[in-house]
Coordinates of C-alpha atoms in Angstrom, one line a residue:
M1 CA 19.9 -9.8 19.5
N2 CA 20.8 -6.9 17.1
I3 CA 23.8 -6.5 15.9
E4 CA 23.8 -3.0 15.1
A5 CA 22.7 -2.5 18.6
L6 CA 25.5 -4.1 20.3
I7 CA 28.2 -2.4 18.2
S8 CA 26.5 1.1 18.9
K9 CA 26.6 0.2 22.4
A10 CA 30.4 -0.5 22.2
A11 CA 31.3 2.3 20.2
G12 CA 29.8 4.4 23.1
E13 CA 31.7 2.8 25.8
A14 CA 35.0 3.1 23.7
V15 CA 34.3 6.8 23.0
K16 CA 33.5 7.2 26.8
T17 CA 36.3 5.3 28.1
L18 CA 39.2 6.7 25.5
Y19 CA 38.0 10.7 25.2
G20 CA 35.4 11.4 28.4
M21 CA 32.9 12.0 25.4
E22 CA 29.0 11.0 25.8
A23 CA 28.1 9.7 22.3
T24 CA 24.8 10.1 20.7
D25 CA 22.4 8.4 18.5
K26 CA 23.3 11.3 16.3
T27 CA 26.9 10.8 16.5
L28 CA 27.0 7.5 16.6
Q29 CA 26.8 6.8 12.3
L30 CA 27.0 3.0 11.8
Q31 CA 26.2 2.2 8.6
K32 CA 26.8 -1.3 5.8
T33 CA 30.4 -1.1 5.0
R34 CA 30.7 -0.7 1.2
S35 CA 31.4 -3.8 -0.9
E36 CA 34.8 -2.8 -1.7
F37 CA 36.3 -2.5 1.4
E38 CA 36.7 -5.3 4.1
G39 CA 34.2 -5.1 6.9
N40 CA 30.6 -5.5 7.9
L41 CA 29.5 -2.5 9.8
T42 CA 31.2 0.9 9.1
L43 CA 31.4 3.2 12.5
V44 CA 32.1 7.5 11.2
V45 CA 34.4 8.6 13.7
F46 CA 34.6 12.5 12.3
P47 CA 31.9 13.3 15.4
F48 CA 34.8 12.1 18.0
V49 CA 37.6 13.5 16.6
K50 CA 37.6 16.8 18.8
A51 CA 37.1 15.2 21.6
A52 CA 39.9 12.7 21.1
K53 CA 42.2 16.0 20.0
K54 CA 43.7 13.3 17.3
S55 CA 43.5 12.5 13.6
P56 CA 40.5 10.9 12.3
E57 CA 42.8 8.1 11.3
Q58 CA 44.5 7.7 14.9
T59 CA 41.2 8.2 16.6
A60 CA 39.6 5.3 14.2
Q61 CA 42.7 3.1 15.2
E62 CA 42.2 3.6 19.0
I63 CA 38.3 3.0 18.8
G64 CA 38.8 -0.1 16.7
Q65 CA 41.4 -1.8 18.8
Y66 CA 39.2 -0.9 21.9
M67 CA 36.5 -3.1 20.4
V68 CA 38.7 -5.9 19.3
D69 CA 39.6 -6.0 22.7
N70 CA 36.3 -5.6 24.4
C71 CA 33.4 -6.4 22.1
P72 CA 33.5 -10.3 22.0
A73 CA 31.4 -9.6 18.3
V74 CA 34.2 -7.9 16.7
E75 CA 36.7 -10.4 15.0
K76 CA 39.1 -7.3 13.3
F77 CA 39.1 -3.8 11.9
N78 CA 40.6 -1.9 9.5
V79 CA 40.6 2.3 8.8
V80 CA 39.9 4.3 6.1
K81 CA 40.4 7.7 6.7
G82 CA 37.7 8.7 9.0
F83 CA 36.0 5.4 8.8
L84 CA 36.3 2.8 11.0
N85 CA 35.5 -0.5 9.2
L86 CA 34.4 -3.9 12.0
S87 CA 34.4 -7.4 10.7
I88 CA 32.1 -9.2 12.7
G89 CA 32.7 -12.5 14.1
D90 CA 30.9 -15.9 12.7
G91 CA 29.9 -16.4 16.3
A92 CA 27.8 -13.3 16.4
W93 CA 26.2 -13.3 13.1
L94 CA 25.0 -17.2 13.9
E95 CA 23.6 -16.1 16.9
L96 CA 21.7 -13.1 15.0
L97 CA 20.4 -15.9 12.0
K98 CA 19.5 -18.3 15.5
A99 CA 17.6 -15.4 16.8
I100 CA 15.6 -14.7 13.4
D101 CA 14.7 -18.4 13.5
D102 CA 13.3 -18.5 16.9
A103 CA 11.3 -15.6 15.7
P104 CA 7.9 -16.4 14.4
H105 CA 7.2 -13.1 13.2
F106 CA 10.5 -11.7 13.1
G107 CA 10.2 -7.8 12.0
T108 CA 6.9 -7.0 12.8
L109 CA 5.0 -6.1 16.0
S110 CA 1.5 -6.9 17.6
A111 CA -0.8 -4.7 19.1
H112 CA -2.5 -4.7 22.3
E113 CA -5.5 -3.1 23.8
G114 CA -3.8 0.6 24.3
S115 CA -2.3 0.7 21.0
P116 CA -3.0 3.7 19.1
L117 CA -6.1 3.0 16.9
V118 CA -5.8 4.1 13.0
M119 CA -8.5 4.6 10.7
I120 CA -7.6 4.1 7.0
E121 CA -10.1 5.2 4.2
Y122 CA -9.3 3.9 0.8
S123 CA -11.4 2.7 -2.3
S124 CA -13.8 5.6 -2.3
P125 CA -15.9 4.3 -5.2
N126 CA -19.0 5.8 -7.3
T127 CA -21.9 3.9 -7.9
N128 CA -22.5 5.0 -11.2
K129 CA -19.4 3.0 -13.0
P130 CA -17.1 0.0 -12.0
L131 CA -13.8 0.3 -10.5
H132 CA -11.2 1.1 -12.8
L133 CA -7.2 1.0 -12.5
G134 CA -7.2 4.2 -11.0
H135 CA -9.2 2.2 -8.1
V136 CA -6.9 -0.7 -8.5
R137 CA -4.0 1.3 -7.5
N138 CA -6.3 3.2 -4.3
N139 CA -7.5 -0.4 -3.1
L140 CA -3.9 -2.0 -3.2
L141 CA -2.1 1.4 -1.6
G142 CA -5.0 1.4 1.3
W143 CA -4.6 -2.0 1.7
S144 CA -1.0 -2.4 2.2
L145 CA -0.9 0.4 4.4
A146 CA -3.3 -1.2 6.7
Q147 CA -1.0 -4.4 7.0
I148 CA 2.0 -1.6 7.7
M149 CA 0.3 -0.1 10.2
E150 CA -0.6 -3.4 11.5
A151 CA 2.8 -4.9 11.6
N152 CA 4.1 -1.7 13.4
G153 CA 1.7 -2.5 16.4
N154 CA -1.2 0.0 15.9
R155 CA -4.8 -1.5 15.7
V156 CA -6.2 -0.4 12.1
V157 CA -9.9 0.0 10.8
K158 CA -10.2 -0.2 7.4
T159 CA -12.9 1.7 6.0
N160 CA -14.5 2.9 2.9
I161 CA -16.6 5.4 2.0
V162 CA -19.0 4.9 -1.1
N163 CA -20.3 8.1 -3.2
D164 CA -23.7 6.6 -3.9
R165 CA -25.7 10.4 -4.2
G166 CA -25.1 13.0 -6.6
I167 CA -25.8 14.1 -10.2
H168 CA -23.5 11.7 -11.3
I169 CA -25.7 9.1 -10.2
C170 CA -28.5 10.3 -11.6
K171 CA -26.9 10.4 -15.1
S172 CA -26.6 6.5 -14.7
M173 CA -30.4 6.2 -13.2
L174 CA -31.9 8.6 -16.1
A175 CA -30.1 6.8 -18.8
W176 CA -31.5 3.5 -17.4
L177 CA -35.1 4.8 -17.5
K178 CA -34.8 6.1 -21.0
Y179 CA -32.7 3.6 -22.8
G180 CA -32.4 0.3 -20.4
N181 CA -36.0 -1.1 -21.8
G182 CA -35.7 -2.8 -18.1
E183 CA -32.3 -4.5 -18.5
T184 CA -31.2 -6.4 -15.2
P185 CA -27.8 -8.1 -14.6
E186 CA -29.2 -11.4 -14.6
S187 CA -30.9 -10.4 -18.5
S188 CA -27.6 -8.8 -19.6
G189 CA -25.5 -11.8 -18.2
K190 CA -23.2 -8.6 -16.9
K191 CA -21.9 -7.6 -13.7
G192 CA -24.2 -5.0 -11.9
D193 CA -21.6 -2.4 -12.1
H194 CA -20.3 -2.9 -15.3
L195 CA -24.4 -2.6 -16.6
I196 CA -24.5 0.5 -14.9
G197 CA -21.6 1.9 -16.1
D198 CA -22.6 1.4 -19.4
Y199 CA -25.2 3.5 -18.6
Y200 CA -23.1 6.5 -17.3
V201 CA -21.7 6.1 -20.5
A202 CA -24.5 6.5 -22.6
F203 CA -25.8 9.1 -21.1
D204 CA -22.9 11.3 -21.5
K205 CA -23.0 10.4 -25.6
H206 CA -26.7 11.3 -25.5
Y207 CA -25.9 14.7 -23.5
R208 CA -22.8 15.7 -25.9
E209 CA -25.4 15.2 -29.0
Q210 CA -27.7 17.4 -27.4
V211 CA -25.4 19.9 -26.8
K212 CA -24.3 19.9 -30.3
Q213 CA -27.3 20.2 -31.5
L214 CA -27.9 23.2 -29.5
V215 CA -24.9 24.6 -30.7
A216 CA -25.4 24.4 -34.1
Q217 CA -28.8 26.3 -33.4
G218 CA -26.7 29.2 -32.4
M219 CA -26.7 29.1 -28.7
D220 CA -23.2 29.7 -26.6
E221 CA -21.6 26.4 -25.9
E222 CA -21.4 26.9 -21.9
K223 CA -25.3 27.8 -22.2
A224 CA -26.1 24.7 -23.9
K225 CA -24.5 22.3 -21.5
Q226 CA -26.9 23.9 -18.7
E227 CA -30.1 23.9 -21.3
A228 CA -29.7 20.7 -22.7
P229 CA -33.1 18.6 -21.7
L230 CA -31.1 15.4 -20.2
I231 CA -28.7 17.4 -17.7
K232 CA -32.2 19.5 -16.8
E233 CA -33.7 16.1 -16.0
A234 CA -30.8 14.4 -14.3
H235 CA -31.1 18.0 -12.2
E236 CA -34.8 17.4 -11.3
M237 CA -34.1 13.8 -10.5
L238 CA -31.3 15.1 -8.0
V239 CA -34.2 17.2 -6.2
K240 CA -36.6 14.6 -6.1
W241 CA -34.4 12.3 -4.6
E242 CA -33.3 15.0 -2.0
Q243 CA -36.4 15.1 -1.1
G244 CA -37.3 11.5 -0.8
D245 CA -39.5 11.0 -3.7
P246 CA -40.5 7.5 -3.3
E247 CA -40.3 6.2 -7.0
V248 CA -37.0 7.9 -7.5
R249 CA -35.8 6.3 -4.1
A250 CA -36.8 2.9 -4.8
L251 CA -35.3 3.0 -8.6
W252 CA -32.0 4.3 -7.0
E253 CA -32.3 1.1 -4.0
K254 CA -32.4 -1.0 -7.0
M255 CA -29.8 0.1 -9.3
N256 CA -27.3 0.9 -6.0
S257 CA -27.7 -2.9 -5.1
W258 CA -26.7 -4.1 -8.6
V259 CA -23.7 -1.9 -8.5
Y260 CA -22.6 -3.3 -4.7
A261 CA -22.7 -6.6 -5.6
G262 CA -20.6 -6.0 -8.6
F263 CA -18.3 -4.8 -6.2
D264 CA -18.3 -6.9 -4.0
E265 CA -17.2 -9.7 -6.6
T266 CA -14.2 -7.5 -7.7
Y267 CA -13.1 -6.3 -4.5
K268 CA -13.1 -10.6 -3.4
K269 CA -11.0 -11.0 -6.5
M270 CA -8.7 -8.3 -5.3
G271 CA -8.1 -9.4 -2.3
V272 CA -9.1 -6.2 -0.3
S273 CA -11.9 -5.9 2.4
F274 CA -12.9 -3.5 4.9
D275 CA -14.4 -3.4 8.6
K276 CA -16.8 -0.8 8.0
I277 CA -18.3 1.1 4.8
Y278 CA -19.8 4.6 5.2
Y279 CA -22.5 6.0 2.2
E280 CA -22.5 9.4 1.6
S281 CA -26.3 9.1 1.2
Q282 CA -26.1 8.8 5.2
T283 CA -23.3 11.1 6.1
Y284 CA -24.6 14.4 4.4
L285 CA -26.9 15.3 6.3
K286 CA -24.7 15.2 9.2
G287 CA -22.6 17.3 7.5
K288 CA -24.7 19.9 6.7
A289 CA -26.4 19.7 10.8
K290 CA -22.2 19.9 11.6
V291 CA -21.7 22.9 9.2
E292 CA -25.3 24.4 10.5
E293 CA -23.9 24.3 14.2
G294 CA -20.7 25.7 13.0
L295 CA -22.3 29.0 11.6
A296 CA -24.6 29.2 14.7
K297 CA -21.2 29.5 16.6
G298 CA -19.6 32.0 14.3
L299 CA -17.1 29.6 12.3
F300 CA -18.7 29.7 9.0
E301 CA -20.7 32.3 7.2
R302 CA -24.0 33.1 5.4
H303 CA -24.1 34.8 2.4
D304 CA -26.5 37.0 0.8
D305 CA -28.1 34.6 -1.5
G306 CA -28.0 31.8 1.4
S307 CA -25.0 29.9 0.6
V308 CA -22.5 29.1 3.7
W309 CA -18.6 29.9 3.4
A310 CA -15.8 29.1 5.5
D311 CA -13.4 32.1 5.3
L312 CA -9.7 30.5 4.8
T313 CA -7.8 33.7 4.4
N314 CA -6.1 34.0 7.7
E315 CA -4.8 30.1 6.8
G316 CA -3.1 31.8 3.1
L317 CA -6.2 29.8 1.4
D318 CA -9.3 31.4 -0.1
Q319 CA -12.9 31.0 0.8
K320 CA -14.4 27.1 1.0
L321 CA -18.3 26.6 -0.2
L322 CA -19.9 24.3 2.4
L323 CA -23.6 24.7 1.9
R324 CA -24.9 26.0 -1.8
S325 CA -28.0 28.4 -2.0
D326 CA -30.4 25.9 -2.4
G327 CA -29.4 24.3 0.8
T328 CA -27.9 20.7 -1.1
S329 CA -24.3 19.6 0.3
V330 CA -20.8 19.7 -1.7
Y331 CA -18.3 17.2 -0.8
M332 CA -16.5 18.9 1.9
T333 CA -20.1 18.8 3.7
Q334 CA -20.0 15.4 2.9
D335 CA -16.7 14.3 4.2
I336 CA -17.0 16.4 7.5
G337 CA -20.4 14.4 7.8
T338 CA -18.4 10.9 7.4
A339 CA -16.1 12.2 10.0
E340 CA -18.6 12.7 12.7
M341 CA -20.2 9.5 12.2
R342 CA -16.6 7.8 12.4
Y343 CA -15.7 10.0 15.3
E344 CA -18.8 8.7 17.1
D345 CA -18.0 4.8 16.0
Y346 CA -14.2 5.1 17.1
P347 CA -12.1 6.6 19.3
I348 CA -9.9 7.3 16.3
D349 CA -6.2 8.2 17.5
K350 CA -5.3 9.2 13.5
M351 CA -7.4 9.4 10.1
I352 CA -5.4 8.5 7.1
Y353 CA -7.2 9.1 3.7
V354 CA -5.8 7.3 1.0
V355 CA -7.0 9.6 -2.0
G356 CA -5.1 10.9 -5.3
N357 CA -3.1 13.7 -5.5
E358 CA -5.9 16.0 -7.4
Q359 CA -7.6 16.2 -4.1
N360 CA -4.7 17.8 -2.3
Y361 CA -6.2 21.1 -1.8
H362 CA -9.4 19.3 -0.8
F363 CA -7.9 17.8 2.6
Q364 CA -5.5 20.9 3.4
V365 CA -9.0 22.6 3.7
L366 CA -10.7 19.5 5.3
S367 CA -8.0 19.1 7.9
I368 CA -8.4 23.0 8.7
L369 CA -12.0 22.9 9.0
L370 CA -12.4 19.4 11.3
D371 CA -9.7 21.2 13.7
R372 CA -12.0 23.7 13.8
L373 CA -14.9 22.1 14.6
G374 CA -13.1 20.0 17.6
F375 CA -12.0 17.0 16.0
K376 CA -9.0 15.8 18.1
W377 CA -7.1 14.5 15.2
G378 CA -8.5 17.1 12.4
K379 CA -5.5 18.9 12.5
E380 CA -3.3 15.9 12.1
L381 CA -5.0 14.2 9.9
T382 CA -3.0 12.2 7.0
H383 CA -3.5 12.7 3.0
F384 CA -1.8 9.6 1.9
S385 CA -1.6 11.3 -1.5
Y386 CA -0.7 9.2 -4.5
G387 CA -0.2 9.9 -8.2
M388 CA -2.4 9.1 -11.1
V389 CA -1.5 5.9 -13.2
E390 CA -1.6 6.4 -16.8
L391 CA -1.4 4.3 -19.8
P392 CA 0.5 4.3 -22.5
N393 CA -2.0 6.5 -24.9
G394 CA -3.2 8.9 -22.0
K395 CA -4.9 9.2 -19.3
M396 CA -8.4 7.6 -18.7
K397 CA -11.7 8.8 -18.5
S398 CA -15.1 7.1 -16.9
R399 CA -17.7 8.9 -18.8
E400 CA -16.2 8.3 -22.7
G401 CA -15.9 4.7 -21.7
T402 CA -12.2 5.0 -21.9
V403 CA -10.8 3.4 -18.5
V404 CA -9.1 0.4 -17.9
D405 CA -11.9 -1.7 -16.2
A406 CA -10.5 -3.5 -12.9
D407 CA -12.2 -6.8 -13.9
D408 CA -10.4 -6.9 -17.3
L409 CA -7.7 -6.2 -16.1
M410 CA -7.0 -8.7 -13.5
A411 CA -8.3 -11.3 -15.9
L412 CA -5.6 -10.4 -18.1
M413 CA -3.1 -10.5 -15.3
V414 CA -4.0 -14.1 -14.6
E415 CA -4.7 -15.6 -18.1
D416 CA -1.3 -14.2 -19.1
A417 CA 0.4 -15.5 -15.9
Y418 CA -1.2 -18.9 -16.9
K419 CA 0.3 -18.8 -20.3
T420 CA 3.8 -17.2 -19.7
S421 CA 4.1 -20.1 -16.9
M422 CA 2.9 -22.9 -19.5
E423 CA 5.8 -21.3 -22.2
L424 CA 8.3 -21.7 -19.8
G425 CA 7.4 -25.4 -18.6
K426 CA 6.6 -24.3 -14.6
F427 CA 3.1 -25.9 -14.6
A428 CA 5.1 -29.8 -15.1
D429 CA 3.4 -32.4 -12.9
M430 CA 0.4 -30.2 -12.0
T431 CA -3.5 -31.3 -12.2
E432 CA -5.3 -28.2 -14.3
E433 CA -6.6 -27.3 -11.3
E434 CA -3.1 -26.9 -9.9
R435 CA -2.2 -24.8 -12.6
R436 CA -5.1 -22.4 -12.4
E437 CA -4.4 -21.6 -8.6
I438 CA -1.1 -20.7 -9.3
A439 CA -1.7 -18.5 -12.6
R440 CA -3.8 -16.7 -10.0
I441 CA -1.9 -16.5 -7.5
V442 CA 1.2 -15.2 -9.7
G443 CA -1.1 -12.9 -12.0
M444 CA -2.3 -10.6 -8.8
G445 CA 0.9 -10.8 -7.2
A446 CA 2.7 -9.5 -10.6
L447 CA -0.2 -6.6 -10.8
K448 CA 0.1 -6.1 -7.0
Y449 CA 4.1 -5.9 -7.1
F450 CA 4.0 -3.6 -10.1
I451 CA 2.0 -1.1 -8.9
L452 CA 3.0 -0.9 -5.2
K453 CA 6.7 -1.0 -6.0
V454 CA 6.2 2.2 -7.4
D455 CA 6.8 5.1 -4.9
A456 CA 3.0 6.2 -4.2
R457 CA 3.5 9.9 -5.0
K458 CA 4.6 9.5 -8.2
N459 CA 2.5 9.3 -11.6
M460 CA 3.1 5.7 -12.9
L461 CA 2.9 4.5 -16.6
F462 CA 1.1 1.0 -16.2
N463 CA 2.6 -1.9 -18.5
P464 CA 1.0 -5.4 -17.9
E465 CA 3.4 -6.8 -20.4
E466 CA 6.4 -5.8 -18.1
S467 CA 4.9 -6.9 -14.9
I468 CA 4.5 -10.8 -15.8
D469 CA 8.3 -11.7 -16.0
F470 CA 10.3 -14.3 -13.8
N471 CA 13.4 -11.8 -14.1
G472 CA 14.0 -8.6 -12.7
N473 CA 12.0 -6.5 -10.0
T474 CA 8.8 -8.1 -10.4
G475 CA 6.3 -10.3 -8.3
P476 CA 6.6 -13.6 -10.1
F477 CA 10.4 -13.2 -9.8
I478 CA 9.9 -13.2 -6.1
Q479 CA 7.5 -15.8 -5.7
Y480 CA 9.2 -18.0 -7.6
T481 CA 12.3 -17.7 -5.1
Y482 CA 9.9 -18.5 -2.2
A483 CA 8.5 -21.5 -4.4
R484 CA 12.0 -22.8 -5.0
I485 CA 13.3 -22.2 -1.5
R486 CA 10.1 -24.5 -0.1
S487 CA 11.2 -26.8 -2.6
I488 CA 14.7 -27.1 -1.1
L489 CA 13.1 -27.5 2.6
R490 CA 10.8 -30.2 1.3
K491 CA 13.5 -32.4 0.0
A492 CA 15.7 -32.0 2.8
P493 CA 16.1 -35.1 4.9
L494 CA 13.1 -35.6 7.5
S495 CA 11.5 -32.5 6.7
S496 CA 8.1 -32.1 8.4
P497 CA 5.0 -32.0 6.4
E498 CA 5.2 -28.2 5.9
G499 CA 8.5 -28.4 4.4
D500 CA 10.1 -27.0 7.8
T501 CA 13.5 -28.7 8.1
L502 CA 15.4 -28.4 11.3
P503 CA 18.8 -28.2 10.6
C504 CA 21.1 -31.3 11.0
K505 CA 18.2 -33.6 11.7
Q506 CA 19.6 -35.6 9.5
T507 CA 22.9 -35.8 11.1
N508 CA 21.3 -36.5 14.3
E509 CA 23.4 -33.6 15.8
A510 CA 21.8 -30.9 18.0
P511 CA 20.7 -28.4 15.9
S512 CA 22.1 -25.2 17.8
G513 CA 25.6 -27.1 18.1
A514 CA 25.8 -27.9 14.4
V515 CA 25.0 -24.2 13.5
G516 CA 27.0 -22.6 16.3
G517 CA 30.4 -24.4 15.5
A518 CA 29.8 -23.7 11.6
S519 CA 32.1 -21.1 9.5
L520 CA 30.5 -18.4 7.2
S521 CA 31.4 -17.3 3.5
G522 CA 30.8 -13.7 3.0
K523 CA 27.5 -14.5 1.0
E524 CA 25.9 -16.2 4.0
I525 CA 27.1 -12.9 6.2
E526 CA 25.7 -10.2 3.7
L527 CA 22.6 -12.5 3.7
I528 CA 22.0 -12.4 7.4
Q529 CA 22.6 -8.9 7.5
K530 CA 19.9 -8.4 4.9
M531 CA 17.4 -10.2 7.0
N532 CA 18.0 -8.4 10.0
E533 CA 17.3 -5.1 8.2
Y534 CA 13.4 -6.4 7.5
G535 CA 12.5 -4.8 11.2
A536 CA 13.8 -1.4 10.4
V537 CA 12.0 -1.6 6.7
V538 CA 8.8 -2.4 8.3
E539 CA 9.4 0.6 10.7
Q540 CA 10.4 3.0 8.5
A541 CA 7.9 2.0 6.0
G542 CA 5.4 3.0 8.6
K543 CA 6.5 6.1 9.3
D544 CA 7.0 7.2 5.7
Y545 CA 3.9 5.0 4.7
S546 CA 5.9 3.5 2.1
P547 CA 4.2 0.1 0.7
S548 CA 7.1 0.8 -1.9
G549 CA 9.8 0.6 0.6
I550 CA 8.7 -2.6 1.6
A551 CA 8.2 -3.8 -1.9
N552 CA 11.8 -3.1 -3.2
Y553 CA 13.1 -4.6 0.3
C554 CA 11.5 -8.0 -0.8
Y555 CA 13.4 -8.0 -4.1
E556 CA 17.0 -6.7 -2.7
L557 CA 16.4 -9.9 -0.2
T558 CA 15.5 -12.4 -3.1
K559 CA 18.5 -11.0 -5.0
V560 CA 20.8 -11.5 -2.3
F561 CA 19.5 -14.9 -1.7
N562 CA 19.9 -16.0 -5.4
Q563 CA 23.1 -15.0 -5.6
F564 CA 24.3 -17.1 -2.6
Y565 CA 22.6 -20.0 -3.9
H566 CA 24.1 -19.5 -7.3
D567 CA 27.8 -19.8 -5.5
Y568 CA 26.7 -22.6 -2.7
S569 CA 25.4 -25.6 -2.6
I570 CA 22.4 -26.6 0.0
L571 CA 21.2 -30.0 0.2
N572 CA 24.5 -31.3 -1.6
E573 CA 26.9 -29.4 1.0
P574 CA 28.8 -32.7 2.6
D575 CA 29.5 -30.6 5.5
P576 CA 26.9 -31.3 8.0
G577 CA 27.3 -27.9 9.9
K578 CA 27.4 -25.9 6.7
R579 CA 24.4 -28.0 5.4
A580 CA 22.2 -26.9 8.7
V581 CA 23.4 -23.0 8.3
R582 CA 22.3 -22.7 4.6
L583 CA 19.2 -24.9 5.6
M584 CA 18.3 -22.4 8.0
L585 CA 18.8 -19.2 6.0
A586 CA 16.9 -20.6 3.4
R587 CA 13.7 -21.7 5.7
N588 CA 14.5 -17.7 7.4
V589 CA 14.3 -15.8 3.6
A590 CA 11.7 -17.9 2.9
K591 CA 9.9 -16.8 6.0
I592 CA 10.9 -13.3 5.3
I593 CA 9.9 -13.0 1.9
K594 CA 6.2 -14.4 3.1
S595 CA 6.0 -11.8 5.3
G596 CA 7.1 -8.7 3.5
M597 CA 4.8 -9.9 0.6
S598 CA 1.6 -10.6 2.9
L599 CA 2.1 -6.6 3.9
L600 CA 2.0 -5.8 0.0
G601 CA -1.6 -8.4 0.0
I602 CA 0.7 -10.7 -2.1
E603 CA 0.7 -14.5 -1.8
V604 CA 3.3 -16.5 -2.3
P605 CA 2.9 -20.0 -4.2
E606 CA 4.0 -23.1 -2.4
R607 CA 5.6 -24.3 -5.7
M608 CA 5.6 -23.4 -9.2

């Protein structure tokens, strides 16, 4: 039972009976009553004043009286100008609480065979460097979005496109050949992605030195950047790679295998995975073929130098390069090829790309090109554009080695969670193994929540110290509340091994009878009302692609519960009916917190 739906229906019947007016979703404006007024739900009556031919106050009085007389859920009402404040009776709230309790997956939907198939692309790493803080935000947003779309009844395919070819890959390969002395992950003790990242930085260091020397000899800086021996060698290596040179290809495969092993380890720690991984080395040729096909159909044009372009001036954009004069592909070509492969693999209904906002124009163009090429979802592809993660000392730069490494960051968060928990005495009576596992859950929860609670479209400043806090809008605050509730349930008489205490077992009373006869405080009603919002929050998060909506709801629910728990005892409540209600409240708050946090990819510990 949904109280809002029940009240909306009753209000519609009142308006029709009293004034002969057919109310619509637009005219039936129902909202939560403001805290300074008495009531639970408020109906805005201004849309009905014209039909009533009475003042807003009189109209509200008449509708309110009709609802008290005809809707058992409405106990009383009061009018404040054109606003009708309705007080819902305890019985209706208790029925709602029981309905929430009876639904194991309250607030979420399950997909079925005919549900829309949504593909979500995220991560998109390069094989010339390890994952960094920017990738962390991307992966966490992509994973959470996938969970939210599934919770809204969609089938979801999670994909990754690995940028494993191109000049930047050749830079790391060339630097390893020149300066590596055969170093491997085993010989160095480094993760493979970290090792290759070091050589990407080394290339840039030596390249800058060469440019500096050429400039000192009188060469123009821009020309020096093109004439430096290292960059020329890297370009030669790229040509050899595209020609299938066996030595270059063998080196490429070996170094990439090191990187993939490192990536897998990082993804596992982060708690993200993929249903399908695509590689640009496998998609770029398909992209070139698709562009040639479009060229033959007159969709694109070849310039005098042999390059191929898309003219987008009719769409208010410019011309877009698709193939260089030497026949090599660009990122756009590769994305077209990847789209072709995905379309062959899956009957996609919707495609969502999780990529930073610096690529907004790229995806605007890609959408137009895919639509021209006949992809049914091309025109409506979604670019889930997110802002950059910045540090207190400015932006990150991979080639200069100034990034925040994802592995180092996760290790730091877990260690900080361990130290903070020890200082606060939260690890009493635990084995060291338990302490380390809870520190992992709390540290990763702190990191994920800190990133996901921010509106994805905004740039964010990352501060690890603020995230490890057991008070305020943080992951640990919500996790600790969950663990506290689970502790209460374990201590309740005759609880199950999992701590899922059934109301009133200790009194041998029927749970429904005990709950049904209890009276409710304002704080308890507020808690039921807040829990009841969960389904609408999940639905809205799916429409808006907004993990932050879920995060902030979890925080609000946790706050409301803690305010209730501060004022009312649960286990020491002498009245069996009230105790039964409070145990049911606690159990379902925990259920919803666990569900909501799981949509963010965050675990919740059973004890802290």
